[in-house]
Amino acid sequence: MMRAVCVDVPGGPENLLLQSVPRPNPKAGEVLIKVHAAALNRADLLQRRGLYPPPAGESDIIGLEVAGTIHTLGPGVKKQWKPDDRVMALLCGGGYAEYVSVPEELLMPVPSNLTMCQAAAIPEAWLTAFQLLDFVAQVKEGEVVLVHAGGSGVGTAAVQLVRLFRGVPVVTAGSPEKLKLAEKLGAVVGFNYKEESFAQGVHDFTGGKGANVILDCIGGRNWESNVSSLAIDGRWVLYGTMGGRAVEGDLLGKLLSKRGHLLTSLLRSRSLQYKADLVKAFTGRVLPYFSDQPATLRPVIDSTFSLDDIAEAHKHMEANRNMGKIVINVIPQIEQTQ
Ligand SMILES: NC(=O)c1ccc[n+]([C@@H]2O[C@H](COP(=O)([O-])OP(=O)(O)OC[C@H]3O[C@@H](n4cnc5c(N)ncnc54)[C@H](OP(=O)(O)O)[C@@H]3O)[C@@H](O)[C@H]2O)c1
């Protein structure tokens, strides 16, 4: 048996219940991880409310990313993983638990200079940002990339990756502290969307040319400002709808006048092969930059909670208070493999 966070009835943070459930058995090609730390994602809040069910056949325990040590190898695992190896993994679910079973293709080694807590903050947020910038938008050197929610888990990763790809990151966020953090991570300029027009800001910053790429997790409410911020032939990448889904007005006409590309992406519902290719590309091209001296990339940790305090962690995220990632220490930090 193992401890895991369960949701018997969808609802608020108080519906997250720590229960004893059967420990998963690794199937063929899977590896059982002893979870040291897991991280929160916005999608977890939706899943808790019953609005984002896991893909068919996947664990209904919430949690999209973990770091830990290998406990057991399932039959037919091909790579040279062995018990006690430090790994981090992208999950379809199951992360808020003491053990999780994962296809070996979704494992990455934890860079030796990172703690488990830092490593848990990488898989979902960084693979999402990498996927959007590289696989979807194909960002090129010198391009201006507007990143909304620049202080979010995905946003703090995206800003650093745009820098790594020699692009020009520009952000929006809802507080001066979040803008300051994004600027520290490499954003060239930031706009507080609660106090100013980011469309005007992007216009002024780019001399009227607009952003070549927009990473948009806000959606509906911002559509007009987004089209107006887009460069001719620009790519607008929609990957979340925190600002609503409905759109009213001349979206198509305005997008057409920019010859704009509207691209959308979701990571969780992708095939295992797509995720395996993403993990492989990220491991080869991005992971080494977490370990160079001084490190070019760093996971940004906002706060840590214990598994017992999972409801508090959800409340913190729901109130938009986090800057970077919220991490759950599933085993106390002092007992984690450093
Ligand atoms: N498509 C995919 O595959 C995929 C994968 C992972 C994540 N996502 C999406 O990426 C987004 C960020 O996820 P995360 O886990 O990194 O989030 P997070 O760390 O919780 O940060 C979200 C931030 O977005 C801002 N925000 C919230 N509601 C807003 C609204 N209505 N208008 C404007 N800003 C708002 C808040 O910051 P401010 O204080 O700046 O307003 C909030 O702190 C979410 O939409 C999530 O669903 C998508």
mmCIF file of C-alpha atoms and ligand atoms in Angstrom:
data_model
loop_
_atom_site.group_PDB
_atom_site.id
_atom_site.type_symbol
_atom_site.label_atom_id
_atom_site.label_comp_id
_atom_site.label_asym_id
_atom_site.label_seq_id
_atom_site.Cartn_x
_atom_site.Cartn_y
_atom_site.Cartn_z
ATOM 1 C CA MET A 1 0.000 0.000 0.000
ATOM 2 C CA MET A 2 1.051 3.639 -0.273
ATOM 3 C CA ARG A 3 -0.187 7.093 0.703
ATOM 4 C CA ALA A 4 -1.765 9.101 -2.117
ATOM 5 C CA VAL A 5 -3.983 12.146 -2.526
ATOM 6 C CA CYS A 6 -7.435 11.094 -3.722
ATOM 7 C CA VAL A 7 -10.524 13.016 -4.791
ATOM 8 C CA ASP A 8 -13.684 11.031 -4.045
ATOM 9 C CA VAL A 9 -15.992 13.958 -4.813
ATOM 10 C CA PRO A 10 -14.871 16.716 -7.207
ATOM 11 C CA GLY A 11 -14.719 20.162 -5.612
ATOM 12 C CA GLY A 12 -12.560 22.558 -3.646
ATOM 13 C CA PRO A 13 -9.149 21.993 -2.019
ATOM 14 C CA GLU A 14 -10.857 20.501 1.050
ATOM 15 C CA ASN A 15 -11.857 17.541 -1.150
ATOM 16 C CA LEU A 16 -8.225 16.434 -1.495
ATOM 17 C CA LEU A 17 -7.932 13.427 0.806
ATOM 18 C CA LEU A 18 -4.789 11.606 1.849
ATOM 19 C CA GLN A 19 -5.641 7.902 1.688
ATOM 20 C CA SER A 20 -3.982 4.516 1.678
ATOM 21 C CA VAL A 21 -4.264 2.931 -1.779
ATOM 22 C CA PRO A 22 -2.578 -0.025 -3.530
ATOM 23 C CA ARG A 23 0.958 0.629 -4.757
ATOM 24 C CA PRO A 24 1.075 0.406 -8.586
ATOM 25 C CA ASN A 25 2.876 -2.481 -10.275
ATOM 26 C CA PRO A 26 5.126 -1.533 -13.189
ATOM 27 C CA LYS A 27 3.828 -3.020 -16.440
ATOM 28 C CA ALA A 28 6.058 -4.063 -19.343
ATOM 29 C CA GLY A 29 8.384 -1.200 -20.249
ATOM 30 C CA GLU A 30 7.543 0.738 -17.084
ATOM 31 C CA VAL A 31 9.598 1.773 -14.098
ATOM 32 C CA LEU A 32 8.262 2.183 -10.555
ATOM 33 C CA ILE A 33 9.497 5.438 -9.006
ATOM 34 C CA LYS A 34 9.690 6.066 -5.272
ATOM 35 C CA VAL A 35 8.503 9.667 -5.322
ATOM 36 C CA HIS A 36 10.572 12.159 -3.324
ATOM 37 C CA ALA A 37 8.869 15.311 -4.634
ATOM 38 C CA ALA A 38 5.997 16.204 -6.967
ATOM 39 C CA ALA A 39 4.996 19.600 -8.362
ATOM 40 C CA LEU A 40 1.675 21.339 -8.867
ATOM 41 C CA ASN A 41 0.279 22.424 -12.208
ATOM 42 C CA ARG A 42 -2.711 24.559 -13.056
ATOM 43 C CA ALA A 43 -4.363 21.520 -14.642
ATOM 44 C CA ASP A 44 -4.399 19.851 -11.197
ATOM 45 C CA LEU A 45 -6.913 22.450 -9.992
ATOM 46 C CA LEU A 46 -9.206 21.657 -12.910
ATOM 47 C CA GLN A 47 -8.857 17.902 -12.383
ATOM 48 C CA ARG A 48 -9.723 18.314 -8.686
ATOM 49 C CA ARG A 49 -12.914 20.073 -9.747
ATOM 50 C CA GLY A 50 -13.744 17.266 -12.167
ATOM 51 C CA LEU A 51 -13.137 19.478 -15.230
ATOM 52 C CA TYR A 52 -10.011 17.779 -16.628
ATOM 53 C CA PRO A 53 -10.311 13.986 -16.426
ATOM 54 C CA PRO A 54 -7.199 11.866 -17.020
ATOM 55 C CA PRO A 55 -6.823 10.168 -20.421
ATOM 56 C CA ALA A 56 -8.494 6.722 -20.578
ATOM 57 C CA GLY A 57 -6.576 4.014 -18.750
ATOM 58 C CA GLU A 58 -4.361 6.440 -16.784
ATOM 59 C CA SER A 59 -4.214 6.872 -12.996
ATOM 60 C CA ASP A 60 -6.973 9.056 -11.584
ATOM 61 C CA ILE A 61 -4.593 10.314 -8.891
ATOM 62 C CA ILE A 62 -3.679 13.946 -9.650
ATOM 63 C CA GLY A 63 -0.074 14.913 -10.434
ATOM 64 C CA LEU A 64 1.760 15.424 -13.723
ATOM 65 C CA GLU A 65 5.418 15.489 -12.667
ATOM 66 C CA VAL A 66 7.692 13.940 -10.055
ATOM 67 C CA ALA A 67 11.299 13.392 -9.079
ATOM 68 C CA GLY A 68 12.485 10.401 -7.108
ATOM 69 C CA THR A 69 14.538 7.234 -7.192
ATOM 70 C CA ILE A 70 13.941 4.076 -9.179
ATOM 71 C CA HIS A 71 12.390 1.389 -6.990
ATOM 72 C CA THR A 72 11.681 -1.469 -9.425
ATOM 73 C CA LEU A 73 12.060 -2.101 -13.139
ATOM 74 C CA GLY A 74 9.101 -3.654 -14.933
ATOM 75 C CA PRO A 75 9.656 -6.481 -17.446
ATOM 76 C CA GLY A 76 11.362 -5.552 -20.725
ATOM 77 C CA VAL A 77 12.802 -2.167 -19.722
ATOM 78 C CA LYS A 78 15.398 -1.460 -22.401
ATOM 79 C CA LYS A 79 17.501 1.397 -21.050
ATOM 80 C CA GLN A 80 20.215 0.985 -18.440
ATOM 81 C CA TRP A 81 18.122 2.324 -15.548
ATOM 82 C CA LYS A 82 18.785 0.651 -12.204
ATOM 83 C CA PRO A 83 17.321 0.824 -8.688
ATOM 84 C CA ASP A 84 18.203 4.018 -6.779
ATOM 85 C CA ASP A 85 18.927 6.046 -9.949
ATOM 86 C CA ARG A 86 17.739 9.648 -9.494
ATOM 87 C CA VAL A 87 15.055 10.352 -12.095
ATOM 88 C CA MET A 88 12.365 12.853 -12.941
ATOM 89 C CA ALA A 89 9.336 12.032 -15.065
ATOM 90 C CA LEU A 90 6.485 13.460 -17.100
ATOM 91 C CA LEU A 91 3.215 11.783 -16.095
ATOM 92 C CA CYS A 92 -0.355 11.500 -17.323
ATOM 93 C CA GLY A 93 -1.301 11.404 -13.636
ATOM 94 C CA GLY A 94 -0.422 9.673 -10.379
ATOM 95 C CA GLY A 95 2.175 12.137 -9.064
ATOM 96 C CA TYR A 96 0.596 12.990 -5.701
ATOM 97 C CA ALA A 97 1.616 9.631 -4.251
ATOM 98 C CA GLU A 98 4.512 7.773 -2.683
ATOM 99 C CA TYR A 99 5.026 5.614 -5.794
ATOM 100 C CA VAL A 100 4.179 6.030 -9.454
ATOM 101 C CA SER A 101 4.719 3.756 -12.431
ATOM 102 C CA VAL A 102 5.951 5.410 -15.641
ATOM 103 C CA PRO A 103 6.845 4.274 -19.170
ATOM 104 C CA GLU A 104 10.642 4.340 -19.320
ATOM 105 C CA GLU A 105 10.552 6.737 -22.305
ATOM 106 C CA LEU A 106 9.233 9.495 -20.026
ATOM 107 C CA LEU A 107 12.128 9.354 -17.559
ATOM 108 C CA MET A 108 15.003 11.808 -17.441
ATOM 109 C CA PRO A 109 18.081 11.684 -15.220
ATOM 110 C CA VAL A 110 18.156 14.326 -12.477
ATOM 111 C CA PRO A 111 21.162 16.617 -13.107
ATOM 112 C CA SER A 112 23.634 15.953 -10.273
ATOM 113 C CA ASN A 113 23.639 19.560 -9.065
ATOM 114 C CA LEU A 114 19.845 19.680 -8.614
ATOM 115 C CA THR A 115 17.870 18.601 -5.534
ATOM 116 C CA MET A 116 14.824 16.386 -5.926
ATOM 117 C CA CYS A 117 12.699 19.392 -5.076
ATOM 118 C CA GLN A 118 14.192 21.380 -7.975
ATOM 119 C CA ALA A 119 13.964 18.390 -10.318
ATOM 120 C CA ALA A 120 10.264 17.861 -9.594
ATOM 121 C CA ALA A 121 9.644 21.370 -10.924
ATOM 122 C CA ILE A 122 11.037 20.537 -14.371
ATOM 123 C CA PRO A 123 9.153 17.864 -16.362
ATOM 124 C CA GLU A 124 5.650 19.269 -17.040
ATOM 125 C CA ALA A 125 6.440 22.985 -17.014
ATOM 126 C CA TRP A 126 9.694 22.839 -18.964
ATOM 127 C CA LEU A 127 8.594 20.177 -21.465
ATOM 128 C CA THR A 128 5.453 22.233 -22.126
ATOM 129 C CA ALA A 129 7.442 25.412 -22.700
ATOM 130 C CA PHE A 130 9.991 23.557 -24.850
ATOM 131 C CA GLN A 131 7.265 21.872 -26.863
ATOM 132 C CA LEU A 132 5.485 25.162 -27.532
ATOM 133 C CA LEU A 133 8.601 27.112 -28.468
ATOM 134 C CA ASP A 134 10.431 24.436 -30.426
ATOM 135 C CA PHE A 135 8.056 21.759 -31.748
ATOM 136 C CA VAL A 136 5.063 24.084 -32.276
ATOM 137 C CA ALA A 137 6.268 27.668 -32.859
ATOM 138 C CA GLN A 138 9.787 26.807 -34.098
ATOM 139 C CA VAL A 139 11.206 29.989 -32.595
ATOM 140 C CA LYS A 140 14.232 31.366 -34.400
ATOM 141 C CA GLU A 141 17.140 33.567 -33.331
ATOM 142 C CA GLY A 142 16.173 37.219 -32.965
ATOM 143 C CA GLU A 143 12.413 36.637 -32.835
ATOM 144 C CA VAL A 144 10.347 38.520 -30.282
ATOM 145 C CA VAL A 145 8.289 36.121 -28.140
ATOM 146 C CA LEU A 146 5.478 37.488 -25.971
ATOM 147 C CA VAL A 147 4.974 35.172 -22.970
ATOM 148 C CA HIS A 148 1.750 35.699 -21.011
ATOM 149 C CA ALA A 149 1.745 34.793 -17.276
ATOM 150 C CA GLY A 150 5.490 35.391 -17.187
ATOM 151 C CA GLY A 151 5.625 34.517 -13.463
ATOM 152 C CA SER A 152 3.865 31.147 -13.835
ATOM 153 C CA GLY A 153 5.541 27.748 -13.785
ATOM 154 C CA VAL A 154 5.425 27.468 -17.577
ATOM 155 C CA GLY A 155 6.147 31.190 -18.039
ATOM 156 C CA THR A 156 9.352 31.180 -15.964
ATOM 157 C CA ALA A 157 10.584 28.211 -18.019
ATOM 158 C CA ALA A 158 9.541 29.792 -21.332
ATOM 159 C CA VAL A 159 11.391 33.057 -20.681
ATOM 160 C CA GLN A 160 14.635 31.178 -20.016
ATOM 161 C CA LEU A 161 14.180 28.944 -23.068
ATOM 162 C CA VAL A 162 13.520 31.898 -25.372
ATOM 163 C CA ARG A 163 16.853 33.317 -24.152
ATOM 164 C CA LEU A 164 18.554 29.951 -24.744
ATOM 165 C CA PHE A 165 17.193 29.942 -28.318
ATOM 166 C CA ARG A 166 18.524 33.517 -28.748
ATOM 167 C CA GLY A 167 15.063 34.996 -29.036
ATOM 168 C CA VAL A 168 13.809 38.141 -27.294
ATOM 169 C CA PRO A 169 11.396 37.352 -24.429
ATOM 170 C CA VAL A 170 8.740 39.912 -23.543
ATOM 171 C CA VAL A 171 6.231 39.133 -20.782
ATOM 172 C CA THR A 172 2.950 40.076 -19.191
ATOM 173 C CA ALA A 173 2.106 39.449 -15.530
ATOM 174 C CA GLY A 174 -0.296 40.744 -12.903
ATOM 175 C CA SER A 175 2.153 42.164 -10.336
ATOM 176 C CA PRO A 176 5.413 44.118 -10.216
ATOM 177 C CA GLU A 177 7.050 41.215 -8.307
ATOM 178 C CA LYS A 178 6.217 38.744 -11.080
ATOM 179 C CA LEU A 179 7.490 41.168 -13.744
ATOM 180 C CA LYS A 180 10.709 41.648 -11.780
ATOM 181 C CA LEU A 181 11.211 37.877 -11.533
ATOM 182 C CA ALA A 182 10.640 37.452 -15.288
ATOM 183 C CA GLU A 183 13.124 40.236 -16.009
ATOM 184 C CA LYS A 184 15.673 38.576 -13.731
ATOM 185 C CA LEU A 185 15.217 35.385 -15.757
ATOM 186 C CA GLY A 186 15.890 37.207 -19.012
ATOM 187 C CA ALA A 187 12.735 39.036 -20.120
ATOM 188 C CA VAL A 188 13.722 42.218 -21.929
ATOM 189 C CA VAL A 189 10.578 44.072 -20.971
ATOM 190 C CA GLY A 190 7.357 43.289 -19.105
ATOM 191 C CA PHE A 191 3.860 44.713 -18.898
ATOM 192 C CA ASN A 192 1.459 44.578 -15.974
ATOM 193 C CA TYR A 193 -1.748 43.683 -17.794
ATOM 194 C CA LYS A 194 -3.785 44.960 -14.835
ATOM 195 C CA GLU A 195 -2.438 48.476 -15.216
ATOM 196 C CA GLU A 196 -1.428 49.003 -18.829
ATOM 197 C CA SER A 197 -2.136 47.856 -22.373
ATOM 198 C CA PHE A 198 0.337 45.130 -23.283
ATOM 199 C CA ALA A 199 -0.623 45.569 -26.939
ATOM 200 C CA GLN A 200 0.564 49.187 -26.777
ATOM 201 C CA GLY A 201 3.680 48.062 -24.893
ATOM 202 C CA VAL A 202 4.563 45.459 -27.522
ATOM 203 C CA HIS A 203 3.856 47.971 -30.287
ATOM 204 C CA ASP A 204 6.212 50.522 -28.737
ATOM 205 C CA PHE A 205 8.911 47.960 -27.893
ATOM 206 C CA THR A 206 8.985 46.482 -31.420
ATOM 207 C CA GLY A 207 8.668 49.791 -33.258
ATOM 208 C CA GLY A 208 5.230 48.738 -34.520
ATOM 209 C CA LYS A 209 6.382 45.387 -35.951
ATOM 210 C CA GLY A 210 4.754 43.235 -33.236
ATOM 211 C CA ALA A 211 5.731 39.934 -31.636
ATOM 212 C CA ASN A 212 6.730 37.059 -33.927
ATOM 213 C CA VAL A 213 5.361 34.522 -31.451
ATOM 214 C CA ILE A 214 2.813 34.750 -28.616
ATOM 215 C CA LEU A 215 2.647 32.004 -25.966
ATOM 216 C CA ASP A 216 -0.925 32.386 -24.783
ATOM 217 C CA CYS A 217 -2.440 30.553 -21.820
ATOM 218 C CA ILE A 218 -5.104 33.241 -21.259
ATOM 219 C CA GLY A 219 -7.245 32.970 -24.397
ATOM 220 C CA GLY A 220 -10.680 34.610 -24.775
ATOM 221 C CA ARG A 221 -10.396 37.857 -22.859
ATOM 222 C CA ASN A 222 -7.167 38.866 -24.608
ATOM 223 C CA TRP A 223 -7.895 37.914 -28.189
ATOM 224 C CA GLU A 224 -8.036 41.421 -29.619
ATOM 225 C CA SER A 225 -4.874 42.585 -27.838
ATOM 226 C CA ASN A 226 -3.124 39.417 -28.964
ATOM 227 C CA VAL A 227 -3.970 39.885 -32.640
ATOM 228 C CA SER A 228 -2.979 43.495 -32.373
ATOM 229 C CA SER A 229 0.380 42.472 -30.765
ATOM 230 C CA LEU A 230 1.111 39.900 -33.490
ATOM 231 C CA ALA A 231 3.671 40.616 -36.238
ATOM 232 C CA ILE A 232 2.732 39.977 -39.858
ATOM 233 C CA ASP A 233 3.020 36.190 -40.405
ATOM 234 C CA GLY A 234 3.340 35.760 -36.607
ATOM 235 C CA ARG A 235 2.484 32.579 -34.704
ATOM 236 C CA TRP A 236 -0.050 32.805 -31.883
ATOM 237 C CA VAL A 237 0.238 29.640 -29.791
ATOM 238 C CA LEU A 238 -2.805 29.005 -27.594
ATOM 239 C CA TYR A 239 -2.169 26.467 -24.826
ATOM 240 C CA GLY A 240 -4.577 27.487 -22.041
ATOM 241 C CA THR A 241 -7.790 29.423 -21.509
ATOM 242 C CA MET A 242 -7.452 30.937 -18.035
ATOM 243 C CA GLY A 243 -9.062 34.141 -19.367
ATOM 244 C CA GLY A 244 -12.066 32.408 -20.933
ATOM 245 C CA ARG A 245 -12.947 30.492 -24.069
ATOM 246 C CA ALA A 246 -15.631 32.503 -25.810
ATOM 247 C CA VAL A 247 -14.635 35.032 -28.450
ATOM 248 C CA GLU A 248 -16.848 37.806 -29.774
ATOM 249 C CA GLY A 249 -15.940 40.073 -32.650
ATOM 250 C CA ASP A 250 -13.929 40.108 -35.849
ATOM 251 C CA LEU A 251 -11.241 37.592 -34.827
ATOM 252 C CA LEU A 252 -10.938 35.952 -38.230
ATOM 253 C CA GLY A 253 -10.811 39.223 -40.189
ATOM 254 C CA LYS A 254 -8.167 40.717 -37.916
ATOM 255 C CA LEU A 255 -6.094 37.526 -37.877
ATOM 256 C CA LEU A 256 -6.283 37.296 -41.662
ATOM 257 C CA SER A 257 -5.109 40.898 -42.065
ATOM 258 C CA LYS A 258 -1.965 39.879 -40.126
ATOM 259 C CA ARG A 259 -1.639 36.620 -42.089
ATOM 260 C CA GLY A 260 -1.454 35.239 -38.537
ATOM 261 C CA HIS A 261 -1.091 31.552 -37.651
ATOM 262 C CA LEU A 262 -3.253 30.382 -34.773
ATOM 263 C CA LEU A 263 -1.700 27.203 -33.347
ATOM 264 C CA THR A 264 -2.936 25.225 -30.342
ATOM 265 C CA SER A 265 -1.405 22.490 -28.264
ATOM 266 C CA LEU A 266 -2.071 20.193 -25.322
ATOM 267 C CA LEU A 267 0.633 17.948 -23.921
ATOM 268 C CA ARG A 268 -1.194 15.440 -21.726
ATOM 269 C CA SER A 269 -3.341 13.977 -24.498
ATOM 270 C CA ARG A 270 -0.370 13.443 -26.855
ATOM 271 C CA SER A 271 0.719 9.901 -27.792
ATOM 272 C CA LEU A 272 3.476 8.132 -25.874
ATOM 273 C CA GLN A 273 5.665 8.335 -28.995
ATOM 274 C CA TYR A 274 5.241 12.133 -29.242
ATOM 275 C CA LYS A 275 6.106 12.557 -25.560
ATOM 276 C CA ALA A 276 9.050 10.161 -25.897
ATOM 277 C CA ASP A 277 10.407 12.259 -28.797
ATOM 278 C CA LEU A 278 9.877 15.424 -26.746
ATOM 279 C CA VAL A 279 11.651 13.996 -23.683
ATOM 280 C CA LYS A 280 14.537 12.806 -25.880
ATOM 281 C CA ALA A 281 14.929 16.183 -27.591
ATOM 282 C CA PHE A 282 14.736 18.052 -24.269
ATOM 283 C CA THR A 283 17.221 15.689 -22.592
ATOM 284 C CA GLY A 284 19.727 16.163 -25.406
ATOM 285 C CA ARG A 285 19.310 19.859 -26.131
ATOM 286 C CA VAL A 286 18.158 21.541 -22.916
ATOM 287 C CA LEU A 287 18.945 19.437 -19.822
ATOM 288 C CA PRO A 288 22.738 20.025 -19.968
ATOM 289 C CA TYR A 289 22.141 23.762 -19.447
ATOM 290 C CA PHE A 290 20.858 23.112 -15.912
ATOM 291 C CA SER A 291 24.317 21.806 -14.951
ATOM 292 C CA ASP A 292 26.777 24.156 -16.668
ATOM 293 C CA GLN A 293 28.695 26.546 -14.395
ATOM 294 C CA PRO A 294 27.162 28.966 -13.736
ATOM 295 C CA ALA A 295 23.883 27.261 -14.713
ATOM 296 C CA THR A 296 22.181 28.837 -17.732
ATOM 297 C CA LEU A 297 18.769 27.464 -16.735
ATOM 298 C CA ARG A 298 17.141 27.036 -13.344
ATOM 299 C CA PRO A 299 13.787 25.764 -12.148
ATOM 300 C CA VAL A 300 12.109 28.527 -10.147
ATOM 301 C CA ILE A 301 10.662 27.249 -6.857
ATOM 302 C CA ASP A 302 8.018 29.436 -5.261
ATOM 303 C CA SER A 303 7.282 27.316 -2.196
ATOM 304 C CA THR A 304 7.234 23.790 -0.809
ATOM 305 C CA PHE A 305 4.503 21.931 1.080
ATOM 306 C CA SER A 306 4.237 18.454 2.588
ATOM 307 C CA LEU A 307 1.794 15.898 1.183
ATOM 308 C CA ASP A 308 -0.353 16.457 4.305
ATOM 309 C CA ASP A 309 -0.678 20.145 3.354
ATOM 310 C CA ILE A 310 -1.747 19.551 -0.236
ATOM 311 C CA ALA A 311 -4.976 21.565 0.221
ATOM 312 C CA GLU A 312 -2.936 24.620 1.297
ATOM 313 C CA ALA A 313 -0.744 24.223 -1.775
ATOM 314 C CA HIS A 314 -3.816 24.183 -4.043
ATOM 315 C CA LYS A 315 -5.231 27.287 -2.327
ATOM 316 C CA HIS A 316 -1.924 29.102 -2.843
ATOM 317 C CA MET A 317 -1.980 28.375 -6.594
ATOM 318 C CA GLU A 318 -5.689 29.129 -6.941
ATOM 319 C CA ALA A 319 -5.071 32.588 -5.442
ATOM 320 C CA ASN A 320 -2.428 33.243 -8.156
ATOM 321 C CA ARG A 321 0.141 33.816 -5.419
ATOM 322 C CA ASN A 322 2.916 31.553 -6.741
ATOM 323 C CA MET A 323 5.887 32.869 -8.685
ATOM 324 C CA GLY A 324 7.310 29.781 -10.384
ATOM 325 C CA LYS A 325 6.564 26.310 -9.104
ATOM 326 C CA ILE A 326 4.895 24.914 -6.000
ATOM 327 C CA VAL A 327 6.556 21.653 -4.940
ATOM 328 C CA ILE A 328 5.223 18.915 -2.672
ATOM 329 C CA ASN A 329 7.861 17.109 -0.635
ATOM 330 C CA VAL A 330 6.357 13.636 -0.597
ATOM 331 C CA ILE A 331 9.147 12.471 1.680
ATOM 332 C CA PRO A 332 10.673 15.101 3.969
ATOM 333 C CA GLN A 333 13.416 17.064 2.219
ATOM 334 C CA ILE A 334 16.028 15.972 4.736
ATOM 335 C CA GLU A 335 15.452 12.306 3.777
ATOM 336 C CA GLN A 336 15.567 12.919 0.023
ATOM 337 C CA THR A 337 18.536 11.781 -2.063
ATOM 338 C CA GLN A 338 20.313 15.058 -2.757
HETATM 339 N N1 LIG B 1 -1.423 23.001 -23.191
HETATM 340 C C1 LIG B 1 -0.628 22.352 -22.377
HETATM 341 O O1 LIG B 1 -0.108 21.300 -22.720
HETATM 342 C C2 LIG B 1 -0.330 22.910 -21.027
HETATM 343 C C3 LIG B 1 0.603 22.291 -20.199
HETATM 344 C C4 LIG B 1 0.904 22.885 -18.968
HETATM 345 C C5 LIG B 1 0.256 24.057 -18.599
HETATM 346 N N2 LIG B 1 -0.674 24.590 -19.434
HETATM 347 C C6 LIG B 1 -1.340 25.841 -19.094
HETATM 348 O O2 LIG B 1 -0.349 26.802 -18.826
HETATM 349 C C7 LIG B 1 -0.879 27.781 -17.965
HETATM 350 C C8 LIG B 1 0.095 28.031 -16.845
HETATM 351 O O3 LIG B 1 0.183 26.878 -16.048
HETATM 352 P P1 LIG B 1 1.081 26.879 -14.731
HETATM 353 O O4 LIG B 1 0.874 25.575 -14.055
HETATM 354 O O5 LIG B 1 2.436 27.306 -15.095
HETATM 355 O O6 LIG B 1 0.325 28.042 -13.929
HETATM 356 P P2 LIG B 1 0.633 28.818 -12.573
HETATM 357 O O7 LIG B 1 2.042 28.642 -12.152
HETATM 358 O O8 LIG B 1 -0.460 28.493 -11.643
HETATM 359 O O9 LIG B 1 0.461 30.349 -13.011
HETATM 360 C C9 LIG B 1 -0.703 30.829 -13.559
HETATM 361 C C10 LIG B 1 -0.685 32.356 -13.516
HETATM 362 O O10 LIG B 1 -1.503 32.838 -14.571
HETATM 363 C C11 LIG B 1 -2.034 34.094 -14.213
HETATM 364 N N3 LIG B 1 -3.482 34.095 -14.418
HETATM 365 C C12 LIG B 1 -4.394 33.302 -13.839
HETATM 366 N N4 LIG B 1 -5.627 33.598 -14.278
HETATM 367 C C13 LIG B 1 -5.475 34.604 -15.159
HETATM 368 C C14 LIG B 1 -6.367 35.344 -15.965
HETATM 369 N N5 LIG B 1 -7.684 35.114 -15.956
HETATM 370 N N6 LIG B 1 -5.859 36.316 -16.755
HETATM 371 C C15 LIG B 1 -4.540 36.555 -16.773
HETATM 372 N N7 LIG B 1 -3.634 35.880 -16.025
HETATM 373 C C16 LIG B 1 -4.111 34.914 -15.242
HETATM 374 C C17 LIG B 1 -1.700 34.337 -12.734
HETATM 375 O O11 LIG B 1 -0.567 35.201 -12.689
HETATM 376 P P3 LIG B 1 -0.721 36.813 -12.679
HETATM 377 O O12 LIG B 1 -0.583 37.187 -11.240
HETATM 378 O O13 LIG B 1 0.401 37.249 -13.536
HETATM 379 O O14 LIG B 1 -2.080 37.129 -13.219
HETATM 380 C C18 LIG B 1 -1.313 32.943 -12.273
HETATM 381 O O15 LIG B 1 -0.439 32.976 -11.157
HETATM 382 C C19 LIG B 1 -2.244 27.264 -17.518
HETATM 383 O O16 LIG B 1 -3.236 27.851 -18.312
HETATM 384 C C20 LIG B 1 -2.151 25.796 -17.826
HETATM 385 O O17 LIG B 1 -3.399 25.198 -18.026
HETATM 386 C C21 LIG B 1 -0.971 24.049 -20.619
#
